[in-house]
């Protein structure tokens, strides 16, 4: 019998800071036991995020150039180094209670599994790397994964799956600190457009399957954090 | 007890210490985040499995060690010790006074979300279940109260009056109506005497308000841990200080003109925007050296004077309010202060401050001016004894000699702890800040 959870699927791009704050709030609530497990699926406006393991030489462009290109740079609390989020990329933030003895590695492998099964459903064969987290096609990465556990228990951050992402954004950084490997997207691999809208329900379904959850879509607007209104009106 | 590298999965054999969230000598509460580790792409906060004092850190940040490796030692203590904050609410705690210039101040931060014990001041009014003598005037009721009671079907014999002589007021009725279901459910057979819940038993926000169920048109939002820490700290300050307030009016015409002239060259040369805040910090630092009792904290029956200035700057960000600290602000000119403020504020908003960067303020400045306020009464950032508010600079008509002129003016005010500072000192201190801002030539300080 699978457990009940909720799917949070905001319409349109959500400002990074607003989503990040609301995700942390949701994790606090999960920790307090006042909400069930959640999966947030959304898109962000262009933003580069640097996890705790970032190094200055992982940023190729200057911060001014990044801003001039219409993106932001954020330093955040997840694992991993630098990555890009933007239009055409399906972001998944699972906020799950992993229990008092969490298996962090298994959690990450499960996220990879969700994305591998999702891509297989549209006929694209992806795989894991022996050494690097993420989901790959050959030597090129299709989805990045970076996670943090709040109080060694509740998951934060998650995965970013390139669907129709403009890959030239990655020129600004050394993604995940890996100089050799490249990045690609589902659309590039399929030779046709594979959109975020198309992938979101597939990923949600595969997520339910892998994590043995039954997701109920939350109808209420998210995030309700006031910052989102400000960001929405500014953009 | 020994703190060990936890196992984050069957196949995980090692982990890297990313960051210690506590320093040696710090109090640690049960389940409080103690350190952060990284394994592959997963970072995790590890909560403490014991309460006590972190006596020794055995593995430094950046080291990768096997699962099970001893990382630190915690000397377990009683529950009481774990909740106390030295220098703030536990007079018996020993805090080393007289740290030299440049030393890290021994007091823990007030701005960091540390445990702050809050006096349970409000619970005493009506002890549970004890009949209250309502006094002779208790049955004198206003028509409004009678009408309200009738409307809500309230038996006045069950309501405790808080008005003069035990009179039942409108608010007593409304409070009773709001709380009635809880009171009835808790003690169905006992006399339903209205009692305020003890603050300790309610939300960590420590605001002793009654819980009233949300109605139509209301939304319940849980407080984040940062919001709770702010609530505790602010309420604790109001409860534990004798706050008084003084304001001066400062003519900043010269500063406004200087900034207009210099701001473009300043940005080009130093890469940060020139605001008024560095000037005010600089002027305040000078005044703090002249009046050391304002740059102090109370420790039991001693006043600890700081021979250095660590300036706390209140910064609002998405999660609430945080007070990053410019360490050694008295060693910086206006350029250094401008850079330090820009850096700390940017990293505060990016959630990127290190724990020691929000600790050890000796004095604090808050800057609501950009939002348009012309006078503010801030709450003291304990254990500081004073906090300055810089409000909005406005063009005003002022009398100069026998003429009326238009000048850029600003109100600078200070909330101060009357246990340490008296009115004369507070006013002379603010007058010095004013004099510095009105008479100093900051142009030479900017190098542009």
XYZ file of C-alpha atoms in Angstrom:
683
model
C 0.000 0.000 0.000
C 1.684 3.180 -1.111
C 1.776 6.248 1.097
C -0.071 9.447 0.288
C 1.886 12.493 -0.802
C 1.259 15.639 -2.731
C 2.381 16.932 -6.073
C 3.033 20.662 -6.264
C 3.073 21.798 -9.882
C 3.015 25.607 -10.229
C 2.065 27.096 -13.604
C 4.872 28.968 -15.297
C 8.388 29.727 -14.104
C 8.916 30.278 -10.366
C 11.541 32.718 -9.107
C 14.453 30.762 -7.645
C 14.617 32.538 -4.293
C 10.890 32.245 -3.713
C 10.875 28.557 -4.571
C 13.972 27.913 -2.469
C 12.483 29.660 0.565
C 9.147 27.875 0.162
C 10.907 24.528 -0.270
C 12.810 25.078 2.969
C 9.557 26.039 4.664
C 7.931 22.883 3.378
C 10.863 20.814 4.670
C 10.527 22.429 8.098
C 6.858 21.489 8.069
C 7.708 17.958 6.940
C 10.206 17.723 9.792
C 7.507 18.876 12.189
C 5.144 16.281 10.726
C 2.496 18.814 9.716
C 2.581 17.928 6.002
C 3.069 14.717 4.053
C 5.854 13.961 1.559
C 5.812 16.278 -1.456
C 7.219 16.452 -4.948
C 7.551 19.929 -6.420
C 7.823 20.050 -10.230
C 8.516 23.435 -11.794
C 10.635 25.594 -14.092
C 12.872 28.497 -13.077
C 13.821 31.665 -14.931
C 17.534 31.520 -15.826
C 19.640 31.087 -12.688
C 23.011 29.590 -11.903
C 23.272 27.918 -8.525
C 26.479 27.082 -6.726
C 26.364 24.270 -4.167
C 28.732 23.945 -1.254
C 31.483 22.358 -3.345
C 31.801 25.146 -5.905
C 35.224 26.516 -6.816
C 35.846 29.958 -8.325
C 37.192 28.419 -11.544
C 33.883 26.643 -12.104
C 32.376 29.996 -13.103
C 33.585 30.917 -16.588
C 31.628 34.117 -17.135
C 31.952 37.118 -14.854
C 28.995 37.784 -12.594
C 28.326 40.964 -14.597
C 28.119 38.988 -17.800
C 25.777 36.491 -16.175
C 23.512 39.324 -15.063
C 23.734 41.018 -18.457
C 22.575 37.779 -20.060
C 19.462 37.930 -17.873
C 20.410 35.288 -15.321
C 21.090 35.319 -11.605
C 23.798 33.620 -9.575
C 22.864 32.078 -6.237
C 24.978 30.409 -3.598
C 22.954 27.703 -1.932
C 23.117 24.902 0.588
C 22.833 21.755 -1.524
C 25.558 19.241 -2.324
C 27.529 19.457 -5.561
C 29.012 22.415 -7.394
C 27.593 24.687 -10.086
C 24.621 24.111 -12.290
C 22.165 25.989 -14.425
C 18.390 26.149 -14.206
C 16.200 27.824 -16.776
C 13.334 27.592 -19.211
C 12.883 24.198 -20.811
C 14.278 22.345 -17.826
C 12.069 20.285 -15.528
C 13.072 20.846 -11.923
C 12.062 18.319 -9.295
C 12.304 19.087 -5.609
C 11.300 16.047 -3.558
C 10.659 17.007 0.069
C 10.539 13.565 1.647
C 11.030 12.282 5.144
C 13.740 9.658 4.770
C 13.410 8.449 8.342
C 15.858 8.475 11.211
C 18.472 6.350 9.420
C 18.385 7.784 5.921
C 20.212 6.081 3.067
C 21.356 9.164 1.179
C 23.051 7.257 -1.602
C 20.043 5.083 -2.243
C 17.880 8.190 -2.379
C 20.089 9.683 -5.093
C 20.142 6.377 -7.023
C 16.337 6.337 -6.801
C 16.110 9.839 -8.257
C 18.300 8.656 -11.124
C 16.006 5.669 -11.528
C 12.956 7.927 -11.814
C 14.558 9.880 -14.651
C 15.926 6.811 -16.465
C 12.467 5.205 -16.453
C 10.829 8.481 -17.518
C 13.159 8.873 -20.511
C 12.685 5.225 -21.462
C 8.966 5.889 -21.684
C 9.562 8.281 -24.595
C 12.139 5.970 -26.176
C 15.335 7.551 -24.908
C 17.946 5.322 -23.300
C 19.782 6.989 -20.407
C 22.149 5.533 -17.845
C 24.078 6.208 -14.654
C 27.774 6.941 -14.535
C 30.080 4.767 -12.464
C 31.663 7.750 -10.823
C 29.358 10.731 -11.188
C 25.877 11.350 -9.885
C 23.343 12.326 -12.520
C 21.695 10.805 -15.562
C 23.708 10.506 -18.728
C 23.598 9.727 -22.425
C 27.087 8.588 -23.348
C 29.497 11.199 -22.005
C 26.880 13.888 -21.856
C 24.751 14.710 -18.851
C 20.982 15.083 -19.299
C 19.981 15.559 -15.669
C 21.896 16.970 -12.694
C 21.201 15.906 -9.124
C 22.101 17.692 -5.920
C 20.488 17.041 -2.573
C 20.637 18.219 1.000
C 19.112 16.570 4.046
C 17.633 18.825 6.668
C 18.519 17.536 10.167
C 19.736 14.311 8.541
C 16.173 13.439 7.708
C 14.160 15.491 5.204
C 15.351 15.938 1.606
C 15.841 19.328 -0.051
C 16.750 20.318 -3.633
C 16.714 17.460 -6.155
C 17.051 17.054 -9.902
C 17.086 19.161 -13.061
C 16.154 17.410 -16.304
C 17.004 19.155 -19.580
C 14.001 18.941 -21.909
C 14.208 21.881 -24.314
C 16.914 23.772 -22.381
C 19.016 26.263 -24.344
C 22.331 24.473 -23.753
C 24.450 27.522 -24.542
C 23.746 28.673 -20.968
C 26.175 25.996 -19.818
C 29.024 27.858 -21.524
C 28.971 30.170 -18.510
C 30.051 27.467 -16.091
C 31.887 24.203 -15.698
C 28.784 22.152 -14.868
C 29.183 20.286 -11.600
C 32.901 21.029 -11.808
C 33.347 18.479 -14.594
C 35.518 19.961 -17.329
C 35.551 17.006 -19.713
C 31.953 15.959 -19.990
C 29.269 17.803 -21.911
C 25.573 18.425 -21.433
C 22.615 17.558 -23.600
C 18.819 17.566 -23.495
C 16.008 15.142 -24.205
C 14.999 17.183 -27.268
C 18.519 17.032 -28.676
C 18.668 13.281 -28.062
C 15.213 12.613 -29.526
C 15.697 14.861 -32.530
C 12.292 16.416 -31.813
C 10.792 18.685 -29.184
C 10.318 16.984 -25.824
C 8.813 19.642 -23.596
C 8.655 20.157 -19.849
C 4.858 19.987 -20.104
C 5.147 16.572 -21.716
C 7.681 15.184 -19.239
C 6.183 16.480 -15.976
C 3.318 13.951 -15.730
C 5.610 11.101 -16.797
C 8.202 12.005 -14.162
C 5.485 12.370 -11.513
C 4.155 8.904 -12.340
C 7.600 7.280 -12.314
C 8.377 9.063 -9.071
C 5.255 7.533 -7.503
C 6.370 4.146 -8.755
C 9.976 4.322 -7.507
C 9.194 5.916 -4.149
C 5.952 4.008 -3.628
C 3.891 7.149 -3.185
C 0.439 8.189 -4.302
C 0.632 11.883 -5.233
C -2.399 14.126 -4.931
C -2.048 17.366 -6.882
C -2.205 20.390 -4.609
C -4.643 22.913 -6.016
C -3.547 25.807 -3.847
C -1.175 28.339 -5.342
C 2.496 27.714 -4.575
C 4.666 29.267 -3.325
C 2.504 31.503 -1.212
C 5.633 33.274 0.056
C 5.244 37.017 -0.634
C 8.576 37.052 -2.486
C 6.965 35.148 -5.317
C 4.458 37.892 -5.948
C 7.220 40.475 -6.036
C 9.289 38.352 -8.394
C 6.325 37.641 -10.617
C 5.415 41.285 -10.973
C 9.038 42.241 -11.578
C 9.636 39.722 -14.325
C 29.709 11.461 24.734
C 31.566 10.909 21.451
C 30.122 12.283 18.239
C 30.759 9.949 15.318
C 30.551 10.168 11.541
C 27.070 8.838 10.809
C 26.370 6.248 8.153
C 24.130 7.672 5.460
C 23.445 4.380 3.751
C 24.709 0.847 3.611
C 27.209 1.513 0.867
C 28.444 4.821 2.246
C 31.832 4.307 3.850
C 33.069 7.837 4.412
C 31.992 11.456 4.658
C 33.515 14.934 4.472
C 33.021 17.486 7.227
C 31.748 20.553 5.399
C 31.186 22.822 8.331
C 31.018 22.837 12.110
C 27.930 24.751 13.129
C 29.186 24.998 16.715
C 32.586 25.944 18.092
C 34.429 24.349 20.968
C 32.918 25.599 24.197
C 29.491 26.210 22.671
C 26.333 24.899 24.253
C 24.561 22.316 22.138
C 20.941 21.323 22.568
C 19.521 17.939 21.724
C 18.618 17.741 18.018
C 20.216 21.074 17.295
C 22.211 21.004 14.030
C 25.841 20.354 15.031
C 27.747 19.929 11.777
C 27.275 19.401 8.078
C 28.728 16.562 6.089
C 28.904 15.758 2.431
C 28.772 12.372 0.759
C 28.761 12.282 -3.038
C 26.053 14.764 -4.100
C 24.239 14.802 -0.797
C 24.922 17.314 1.922
C 23.268 16.838 5.275
C 22.930 18.671 8.538
C 23.628 16.342 11.415
C 21.718 17.062 14.600
C 23.326 16.585 17.984
C 22.339 13.401 19.766
C 23.151 14.895 23.161
C 22.732 18.143 25.061
C 25.741 19.721 26.705
C 28.932 21.569 25.853
C 30.941 20.817 22.736
C 34.280 20.344 24.450
C 36.469 19.170 21.606
C 36.384 19.039 17.813
C 38.625 16.205 16.645
C 38.163 16.421 12.871
C 38.465 19.794 11.134
C 36.309 21.119 8.293
C 37.286 19.743 4.897
C 38.501 16.375 6.195
C 37.118 13.137 4.812
C 36.900 10.311 7.319
C 35.425 6.830 7.525
C 31.965 6.173 8.923
C 32.158 5.709 12.684
C 35.205 7.960 13.134
C 35.049 10.059 16.286
C 34.479 13.660 15.282
C 33.954 15.519 18.548
C 33.176 15.232 22.220
C 30.180 16.604 24.044
C 30.173 16.946 27.806
C 26.589 16.202 28.649
C 24.918 18.564 31.032
C 21.597 19.074 32.727
C 18.706 20.382 30.725
C 18.916 23.764 32.415
C 22.478 24.439 31.318
C 21.670 23.618 27.747
C 19.052 26.299 27.496
C 20.964 29.147 29.077
C 22.712 31.834 27.099
C 25.808 33.131 28.869
C 25.833 36.828 29.629
C 22.239 37.298 28.729
C 19.958 35.526 31.077
C 22.176 33.480 33.346
C 23.861 35.841 35.779
C 25.958 33.045 37.209
C 27.722 32.200 33.983
C 31.296 33.291 33.755
C 32.179 35.332 30.721
C 35.713 36.594 30.371
C 35.644 40.377 30.404
C 38.232 42.706 28.935
C 39.000 41.035 25.638
C 41.611 43.064 23.799
C 41.073 44.844 20.516
C 40.737 42.397 17.684
C 39.976 39.476 19.932
C 36.845 37.523 19.286
C 34.391 38.682 21.899
C 33.541 35.910 24.280
C 29.815 36.523 24.285
C 27.705 34.446 21.967
C 25.665 36.128 19.339
C 22.383 37.660 19.961
C 21.419 37.561 16.335
C 22.111 33.914 15.757
C 19.180 31.643 16.430
C 20.454 30.494 19.794
C 18.248 29.396 22.617
C 17.158 32.377 24.621
C 15.354 31.796 27.831
C 12.317 33.958 28.133
C 10.926 34.882 31.495
C 7.472 33.513 31.971
C 6.006 36.816 32.947
C 2.423 36.652 31.942
C 1.240 33.357 33.296
C 0.867 34.588 36.836
C -2.356 36.536 36.424
C -4.828 33.718 36.875
C -3.589 30.357 38.059
C -5.485 27.418 36.666
C -8.566 26.418 38.567
C -8.137 28.849 41.422
C -11.222 30.933 42.045
C -10.569 34.582 41.557
C -11.853 37.252 43.881
C -13.543 39.565 41.465
C -13.887 42.395 43.930
C -16.862 44.556 44.610
C -17.013 46.213 41.220
C -16.936 43.022 39.263
C -20.674 42.968 38.640
C -20.788 46.456 37.169
C -21.134 45.788 33.476
C -21.227 48.121 30.521
C -24.214 47.833 28.173
C -21.866 46.653 25.438
C -20.557 43.826 27.607
C -24.121 42.775 28.529
C -25.121 42.824 24.878
C -22.052 40.812 23.808
C -22.567 38.278 26.560
C -26.202 37.845 25.574
C -25.349 37.519 21.900
C -22.821 34.784 22.544
C -24.816 33.120 25.297
C -21.998 33.613 27.773
C -22.666 32.987 31.463
C -20.887 35.911 33.100
C -20.234 33.876 36.234
C -17.686 31.938 34.224
C -15.748 34.921 32.919
C -12.812 36.411 34.759
C -12.716 40.180 34.461
C -9.404 41.899 33.833
C -10.705 45.455 34.073
C -10.495 47.771 37.074
C -11.537 45.961 40.244
C -12.123 42.749 38.301
C -14.660 44.253 35.940
C -15.527 42.212 32.926
C -14.609 44.071 29.751
C -15.550 43.648 26.125
C -12.185 41.965 25.469
C -12.782 39.492 28.283
C -15.991 38.381 26.612
C -14.393 38.174 23.185
C -11.447 36.257 24.574
C -13.772 33.908 26.408
C -15.814 33.279 23.299
C -12.686 32.593 21.270
C -11.236 30.234 23.827
C -14.324 28.630 25.190
C -14.102 25.341 23.247
C -10.511 24.733 24.399
C -11.258 25.545 27.999
C -14.299 23.330 28.002
C -12.475 20.429 26.407
C -9.555 20.675 28.798
C -11.542 20.757 32.000
C -15.160 19.850 31.416
C -16.061 19.343 35.057
C -13.971 21.986 36.768
C -15.142 25.556 36.921
C -14.339 26.953 33.482
C -12.185 29.762 34.779
C -10.461 31.520 31.975
C -6.718 31.061 32.206
C -3.909 32.305 30.057
C -1.685 29.475 28.880
C 1.873 29.566 30.196
C 4.167 30.919 27.481
C 6.563 28.012 27.800
C 3.862 25.602 26.796
C 2.782 27.469 23.695
C 4.582 28.116 20.429
C 8.312 28.771 20.506
C 7.474 32.294 19.441
C 6.928 32.809 23.150
C 4.181 35.336 22.590
C 1.656 34.508 25.258
C -1.428 34.928 23.119
C -4.356 32.618 23.381
C -4.825 30.162 20.569
C -7.887 31.139 18.607
C -8.926 28.847 15.816
C -8.549 30.354 12.337
C -11.825 31.324 10.763
C -13.101 32.060 7.302
C -10.809 34.513 5.516
C -7.814 33.549 7.619
C -4.835 31.418 6.728
C -2.564 29.564 9.149
C 1.115 29.737 8.253
C 3.630 27.894 10.432
C 6.510 30.035 11.673
C 9.845 29.101 10.142
C 12.646 28.371 12.571
C 14.202 31.725 11.705
C 10.914 33.503 12.403
C 10.726 31.670 15.734
C 14.303 32.622 16.608
C 13.569 36.272 15.780
C 10.402 36.168 17.855
C 12.204 34.695 20.839
C 15.075 37.124 20.596
C 12.903 40.225 20.212
C 10.520 39.225 22.956
C 13.439 38.277 25.191
C 14.997 41.685 24.635
C 11.846 43.578 25.521
C 11.414 41.414 28.625
C 15.002 41.772 29.809
C 15.983 45.372 29.058
C 14.852 48.753 30.355
C 14.420 50.313 26.965
C 14.343 54.063 26.504
C 14.545 56.079 23.283
C 16.117 59.318 22.104
C 16.176 60.980 18.700
C 18.310 63.684 17.118
C 17.776 65.513 13.856
C 20.838 65.694 11.611
C 21.539 68.062 8.739
C 23.082 65.848 6.064
C 23.085 68.378 3.244
C 26.863 68.043 2.840
C 26.682 64.247 2.810
C 23.928 64.225 0.194
C 25.960 66.527 -2.040
C 29.128 64.507 -1.462
C 27.406 61.275 -2.356
C 25.880 62.774 -5.501
C 29.346 63.914 -6.590
C 31.269 60.792 -5.654
C 28.927 57.844 -6.168
C 29.757 57.082 -9.824
C 33.518 57.298 -9.313
C 33.154 55.282 -6.105
C 31.295 52.480 -7.847
C 33.798 52.467 -10.710
C 36.768 52.372 -8.365
C 35.578 50.001 -5.637
C 32.807 48.022 -7.299
C 30.193 48.744 -4.621
C 27.451 51.344 -4.384
C 28.049 54.278 -2.090
C 25.241 54.585 0.430
C 24.885 56.737 3.535
C 25.250 53.818 5.890
C 29.093 53.686 5.886
C 29.196 57.359 6.911
C 26.795 56.750 9.756
C 28.716 53.665 10.894
C 31.967 55.636 10.796
C 30.479 58.508 12.799
C 28.945 56.085 15.281
C 32.154 54.097 15.775
C 33.945 57.309 16.711
C 31.228 58.205 19.210
C 31.334 54.692 20.693
C 35.025 55.121 21.444
C 34.287 58.407 23.153
C 31.407 56.955 25.186
C 32.424 53.350 25.946
C 29.399 52.682 28.138
C 27.283 52.692 25.008
C 29.551 49.998 23.526
C 29.003 47.576 26.377
C 26.972 44.738 27.711
C 25.618 43.825 31.085
C 26.930 40.670 32.717
C 25.183 40.026 36.019
C 26.240 42.960 38.193
C 29.155 43.942 35.956
C 29.242 46.157 32.905
C 31.612 44.750 30.304
C 33.088 47.490 28.128
C 34.298 46.519 24.679
C 37.552 48.103 23.573
C 36.712 47.312 19.978
C 33.647 47.877 17.859
C 31.933 44.986 16.110
C 29.057 46.669 14.322
C 25.909 44.649 13.734
C 23.981 45.707 10.630
C 20.352 44.631 10.487
C 19.590 43.124 7.074
C 16.180 41.992 5.925
C 16.043 39.024 3.605
C 13.545 36.472 2.389
C 13.632 34.425 5.581
C 13.225 37.433 7.896
C 15.874 39.491 9.619
C 19.529 38.786 10.234
C 22.273 40.869 11.791
C 25.659 40.251 10.150
C 28.557 41.806 12.026
C 31.381 44.002 10.752
C 34.222 42.735 12.911
C 36.721 45.403 13.893
C 34.641 48.214 12.391
C 36.823 50.704 14.286
C 39.780 49.775 12.081
C 38.022 50.682 8.822
C 37.577 53.893 6.860
C 34.408 54.650 4.912
C 35.582 52.628 1.908
C 36.282 49.556 4.023
C 32.929 49.908 5.739
C 31.088 50.327 2.427
C 32.704 47.157 1.115
C 32.058 45.199 4.297
C 28.401 46.270 4.375
C 27.840 45.431 0.697
C 29.542 42.062 1.093
C 27.703 41.052 4.258
C 24.317 42.208 2.986
C 24.713 40.388 -0.332
C 25.782 37.175 1.324
C 23.059 37.461 3.953
C 20.475 37.624 1.160
C 22.146 34.652 -0.559
C 21.935 32.647 2.699
C 25.689 32.417 2.587
C 26.826 33.888 5.906
C 29.027 31.822 8.160
C 27.857 31.376 11.752
C 30.656 33.520 13.177
C 29.638 36.368 10.884
C 26.375 36.867 12.749
C 27.951 36.750 16.183
C 29.731 39.109 18.510
C 28.149 42.482 17.704
C 28.949 45.107 20.336
C 26.474 47.646 18.908
C 23.873 47.560 16.149
C 22.530 49.829 13.434
C 19.236 49.321 11.681
C 18.448 51.180 8.498
C 14.742 51.353 7.664
C 15.213 54.689 5.846
C 15.180 53.291 2.316
C 11.648 52.064 2.976
C 10.526 55.561 3.884
C 10.151 55.664 7.664
C 11.125 58.949 9.303
C 11.417 57.683 12.892
C 11.656 54.162 14.304
C 11.847 52.672 17.778
C 14.026 49.587 17.382
C 14.315 46.760 19.882
C 17.765 46.418 21.412
C 19.822 43.586 19.945
C 20.799 42.078 23.285
C 23.330 41.741 24.806
C 24.117 45.146 23.252
C 23.044 48.169 25.271
C 22.042 50.318 22.329
C 20.772 50.255 18.758
C 20.678 53.153 16.323
C 18.033 53.603 13.688
C 18.861 55.489 10.500
C 15.610 56.654 8.967
C 14.838 58.326 5.645
C 16.675 61.421 4.494
C 14.099 64.000 3.461
C 14.208 67.565 2.149
C 12.766 69.765 4.869
C 12.324 73.439 5.613
C 14.718 74.291 8.426
C 15.520 77.487 10.251
C 19.147 78.518 9.871
C 19.925 81.754 11.710
C 16.969 83.911 10.845
C 16.252 82.349 7.482
C 14.198 79.388 6.365
C 16.179 77.080 4.116
C 15.605 73.745 2.430
C 18.035 71.101 3.616
C 18.414 67.329 3.509
C 17.627 66.172 7.022
C 17.520 62.804 8.726
C 16.358 61.555 12.086
C 18.789 59.298 13.876
C 17.484 57.678 16.991
C 18.658 55.199 19.554
C 16.920 52.677 21.762
C 19.091 52.235 24.824
C 19.110 50.101 27.941
C 18.483 52.337 30.923
C 20.096 49.786 33.212
C 23.471 50.762 31.764
C 22.954 54.110 30.049
C 21.283 57.265 31.367
C 19.558 59.953 29.371
C 22.430 62.359 29.537
C 24.878 59.802 28.171
C 22.472 58.683 25.450
C 21.903 62.252 24.351
C 25.558 63.257 24.440
C 26.393 60.147 22.453
C 23.797 60.921 19.791
C 24.890 64.564 19.738
C 28.410 63.358 18.954
C 27.134 61.184 16.103
C 25.219 64.194 14.793
C 28.222 66.491 15.108
C 30.454 63.999 13.289
C 28.014 63.651 10.413
C 27.466 67.402 10.098
C 31.073 68.546 10.396
C 33.388 65.827 9.144
C 34.725 65.998 5.613
C 34.113 62.449 4.456
C 35.393 63.335 0.968
C 38.995 62.635 1.910
C 37.954 59.252 3.242
C 36.604 58.083 -0.101
C 39.708 58.486 -2.254
C 37.740 59.510 -5.339
